[in-house]
Amino acid sequence: MVGYAFMGAAHSQGWRTVGRVFDLPLTPAMTAVCGRDADAVRTAAGRLGWTAAETDWRALIARSDVQLVDICTPGESHAEIAVAALEAGKHVLCEKPLANSVAEAEAMAEAARRARESGQLTMVGFNYRRTPALALARRMVGEGRLGELRHVRVSYLQDWLVDPAFPLAWRLRREAAGSGALGDLGAHAVDIAQHLAGSPLAGVSAQTETFVTERPLPGEAPGGARGPVTVDDAAVFNGRLASGALASFEVSRVAAGRKNALRVEVNGTLGSLEFDLERLNELHFHDHTDSAAESGFRRILVTEAEHPYLEAWWPPGHGLGYEHTFVHQARDLLYAIATGTDPEPSFADGLQVQRVLAAVEESADKNSVWTAVAG
């Protein structure tokens, strides 16, 4: 694994736990973790469960005892590491968004296509697909329970940037992060909408905004040097899916009081589904074929063994949490590698999301003009 901060810790939780919960065709060995600070990465290796530590990702990729490379670094390095790992014959899991630009994502998808001919597999870390409730929602849509889809709405709101004194972290610099709330949260929102609907976005009309344009440099005392914020704080956009359904999105990292508020609603001719990540063991379903006297949304507690991923966990009613999505992600990737099946979401899926994000930025730059998503 390359990187060991927030996402690295989350991915490590998945790799540590997956073999203790699921019966697997392959057993993951947490061989080595990589970071630039030798002391810090050694400490992280011991804390997170990795056998060895490296300070150069090239050395990690060159190791003969590494068959899978898990990329948990900022977006600026995704393309270089992923392409090199694939060319070295490794499977690759890469955190979302796939890259910082469409050009980088295209290079990664092409490298993945070439590597697939030699048996290497790739996956993008859109972990919310592995929430049992959203996996159940996808199954219900696929079974036709909602009929023809009409609308999809996704909002993803956080508040960690409300304070203008929050320092200029890497996520606030375009050269490191690619974009702001759009890439950080909007990538998840777009992937979930397209995944649930089973249809890609064809075009968008968008607005973005940076409310705090300068922030203190990291380590500076109050009143010290400041630097420019070069990414968005929030984005809102409407779109149309290739199927003809409408879609709307709102993402923000300055929504006071919202910690990790990912909310999804899908409406069809036969019913609707609603999901809230802050109540992630619940899915609300309205069956519009019920009589008017009995109609309305009902809560499905997604903890039964018949629900996705739940066959290996706790008795009914004992809910799961955020970290379990990374366990499920590891499980699905290991099964794909063992069977030679293409994992989902693929690098091609990640490229498609990147093209949507680019269309959003282009539309916002052109006063919300309708912008087609490149094919």
PDB file of C-alpha atoms in Angstrom, residues 158-166 212 215 233 252-258:
ATOM      1  CA  GLN A 158     -19.540  18.196   5.183  1.00  0.00           C
ATOM      2  CA  ASP A 159     -18.501  21.152   7.353  1.00  0.00           C
ATOM      3  CA  TRP A 160     -14.772  20.793   8.047  1.00  0.00           C
ATOM      4  CA  LEU A 161     -13.925  23.921   6.035  1.00  0.00           C
ATOM      5  CA  VAL A 162     -16.456  26.290   7.582  1.00  0.00           C
ATOM      6  CA  ASP A 163     -13.753  27.862   9.765  1.00  0.00           C
ATOM      7  CA  PRO A 164     -11.725  30.323   7.635  1.00  0.00           C
ATOM      8  CA  ALA A 165      -8.741  29.656   9.922  1.00  0.00           C
ATOM      9  CA  PHE A 166      -8.507  26.027   8.797  1.00  0.00           C
ATOM     10  CA  VAL A 212     -12.819  31.259   1.485  1.00  0.00           C
ATOM     11  CA  ARG A 215      -6.170  30.259   4.205  1.00  0.00           C
ATOM     12  CA  ASP A 233     -15.640  24.740  -1.621  1.00  0.00           C
ATOM     13  CA  SER A 252     -20.065  21.009  -0.094  1.00  0.00           C
ATOM     14  CA  ARG A 253     -17.348  21.049   2.555  1.00  0.00           C
ATOM     15  CA  VAL A 254     -18.736  24.245   4.138  1.00  0.00           C
ATOM     16  CA  ALA A 255     -22.234  23.067   5.167  1.00  0.00           C
ATOM     17  CA  ALA A 256     -22.266  23.864   8.889  1.00  0.00           C
ATOM     18  CA  GLY A 257     -23.475  20.974  11.015  1.00  0.00           C
ATOM     19  CA  ARG A 258     -23.108  18.333   8.302  1.00  0.00           C
TER      20      ARG A 258
END
